[in-house]
Amino acid sequence: DALFICTMRLYQEGRLDHNYTLISRYSLQVSPAFGQYPACNGYPNTKPPGPHCFGGDDRLVGREGSFSAGDGEGRCVRENHVGFWYALPKNGRCPAGQAPGKDAWSSGCTWSLTQRVKTIRQDCLLKDQDYLKYCKADVLEKKGFTRSIKALEAAFASEDPSMGGCADIGGPNTDERQA
């Protein structure tokens, strides 16, 4: 999300614990019965291999306001001015072709992938689209991340660099990640 990318690049550059090179957007179906958002770090290609999570629920989708901003932890509020982060526990993933229903909290099927919408190279956003200038302007204005959000949305909305777009480089389909 916009806030995470801005924060990691403006304030954490020398201390990044991840080697992000790609950014993907997926379409999901998620149960509204949210659990605690876990603190996770590491990915399969990190040393030691991750992810390593603390807290959370092994089935319910975790949700919180980005960087815990907003009212409370954000699990039970409808809106948050900086958006939400979602944690998708492996044990809550619905079987292929199934979507979470009203009984998701008890059935265990709490989220499903509908499709991978687009995957872009992070360098396209950061360098080609000069994303950090939007981040810096938003931070200085102190009224949210509206410029950054619009620039991130433009990167996914178009393939045309003159419109702020980035090329879709492809990625796994939803059924390929079912493992």
XYZ file of C-alpha atoms in Angstrom:
179
model
C 0.000 0.000 0.000
C 0.992 3.636 -0.434
C 1.763 4.314 3.225
C 3.949 1.209 3.572
C 5.957 1.929 0.411
C 6.455 5.579 1.363
C 7.505 4.771 4.910
C 9.880 1.979 3.933
C 11.574 4.082 1.270
C 11.680 7.424 3.069
C 12.600 6.275 6.569
C 13.836 2.688 6.480
C 16.002 2.520 3.347
C 19.197 1.437 5.075
C 17.383 -0.953 7.395
C 15.071 -2.836 5.032
C 14.682 -6.487 5.954
C 13.042 -7.430 2.695
C 14.241 -7.367 -0.884
C 11.092 -6.084 -2.539
C 11.359 -5.932 -6.315
C 7.750 -6.529 -7.337
C 4.381 -5.159 -6.267
C 1.219 -7.129 -7.036
C -2.464 -6.336 -6.797
C -4.889 -9.178 -6.211
C -8.665 -9.305 -6.079
C -9.849 -11.130 -2.944
C -13.004 -12.288 -1.236
C -12.671 -11.886 2.520
C -14.909 -12.786 5.434
C -15.879 -9.734 7.537
C -15.145 -11.739 10.710
C -11.657 -10.338 11.271
C -9.054 -11.613 13.679
C -5.997 -9.992 15.216
C -3.401 -8.722 12.749
C -0.107 -10.591 13.302
C 3.356 -9.064 13.217
C 5.184 -10.877 10.406
C 8.652 -10.521 8.948
C 10.616 -12.465 6.395
C 9.754 -14.188 3.159
C 10.736 -17.566 1.687
C 13.867 -16.056 0.111
C 15.119 -14.356 3.306
C 17.571 -15.777 5.808
C 16.291 -17.381 7.869
C 13.383 -18.333 5.592
C 10.083 -16.830 6.647
C 7.571 -15.661 7.230
C 7.783 -15.581 10.998
C 4.631 -14.284 12.618
C 3.702 -13.403 16.181
C 0.102 -13.103 17.281
C -2.849 -13.255 14.959
C -5.226 -16.113 14.298
C -4.494 -19.240 12.288
C -7.789 -18.994 10.310
C -9.355 -15.527 10.584
C -8.076 -12.766 8.306
C -6.124 -10.266 10.381
C -6.928 -6.597 9.821
C -5.583 -3.352 11.238
C -5.187 0.244 10.198
C -1.878 0.733 8.390
C 0.837 1.217 11.022
C -1.986 0.959 13.605
C -3.240 4.409 12.571
C -6.833 5.391 13.192
C -9.387 4.371 15.796
C -8.265 1.442 17.891
C -6.502 -1.303 16.026
C -8.957 -0.940 13.132
C -10.318 -4.474 13.177
C -13.879 -3.351 13.912
C -14.125 0.042 12.208
C -15.553 0.460 8.691
C -13.163 3.107 7.391
C -9.651 4.319 8.081
C -8.092 7.439 6.529
C -4.856 5.552 5.726
C -6.453 2.241 4.751
C -6.070 -1.248 6.153
C -3.544 -4.036 6.165
C -4.790 -7.590 5.844
C -2.999 -10.779 6.905
C -4.147 -13.896 5.086
C -3.459 -16.997 7.209
C -2.720 -20.149 5.246
C -5.234 -22.189 7.280
C -8.039 -19.767 6.394
C -7.652 -20.076 2.614
C -10.751 -21.446 0.940
C -10.497 -24.477 -1.338
C -10.295 -23.626 -5.063
C -13.642 -22.395 -6.363
C -15.081 -21.732 -2.898
C -15.711 -18.290 -1.387
C -16.094 -17.379 2.287
C -19.706 -17.511 3.418
C -21.652 -16.204 6.399
C -20.300 -19.086 8.500
C -16.671 -18.376 7.585
C -15.639 -17.831 11.199
C -16.681 -21.411 12.048
C -16.063 -23.198 8.724
C -12.477 -22.005 8.448
C -12.845 -20.764 4.845
C -12.170 -17.056 5.505
C -10.527 -15.791 2.301
C -10.027 -16.635 -1.350
C -8.131 -15.170 -4.264
C -10.288 -14.144 -7.182
C -7.478 -13.096 -9.517
C -4.055 -11.529 -9.801
C -4.893 -8.147 -11.282
C -1.390 -6.926 -12.104
C 2.258 -7.215 -11.047
C 4.682 -4.336 -11.603
C 8.362 -3.806 -10.994
C 8.957 -1.645 -7.954
C 11.574 0.321 -9.925
C 8.892 1.431 -12.377
C 6.957 3.023 -9.540
C 9.915 4.419 -7.600
C 12.192 5.511 -10.424
C 10.217 5.773 -13.675
C 7.201 7.390 -11.982
C 9.271 9.245 -9.344
C 6.970 7.970 -6.607
C 8.941 9.343 -3.670
C 8.191 12.935 -4.694
C 4.511 12.200 -3.973
C 5.438 10.577 -0.661
C 7.531 13.563 0.388
C 4.787 16.035 -0.572
C 2.214 14.038 1.402
C 4.448 13.838 4.469
C 5.111 17.594 4.387
C 1.420 18.430 3.984
C 0.377 16.111 6.863
C -3.129 15.463 5.464
C -2.870 11.796 4.530
C -1.316 10.117 1.515
C -3.683 11.241 -1.246
C -0.972 11.974 -3.839
C 0.827 8.723 -3.108
C -2.387 6.709 -3.308
C -3.314 8.278 -6.666
C 0.171 7.600 -8.069
C 0.054 3.978 -6.907
C -3.420 3.542 -8.396
C -2.210 5.057 -11.707
C 0.668 2.569 -11.863
C -1.855 -0.279 -11.773
C -4.566 1.378 -13.890
C -2.480 1.816 -17.043
C 0.431 0.357 -18.969
C 1.197 3.796 -20.420
C 4.138 5.480 -18.637
C 2.914 8.931 -19.715
C -0.249 8.285 -17.655
C 1.711 7.092 -14.635
C 1.320 3.451 -15.624
C 3.667 0.524 -15.254
C 3.799 -2.625 -17.363
C 2.237 -5.821 -16.078
C 5.130 -8.265 -15.915
C 2.887 -11.254 -15.175
C 2.870 -13.488 -12.179
C 1.269 -16.597 -10.739
C -2.417 -17.218 -11.316
C -4.583 -17.739 -8.274
C -4.616 -21.529 -8.572
C -0.798 -21.698 -8.801
C -0.534 -20.284 -5.256
C -2.869 -22.922 -3.811
C 0.018 -25.003 -2.448
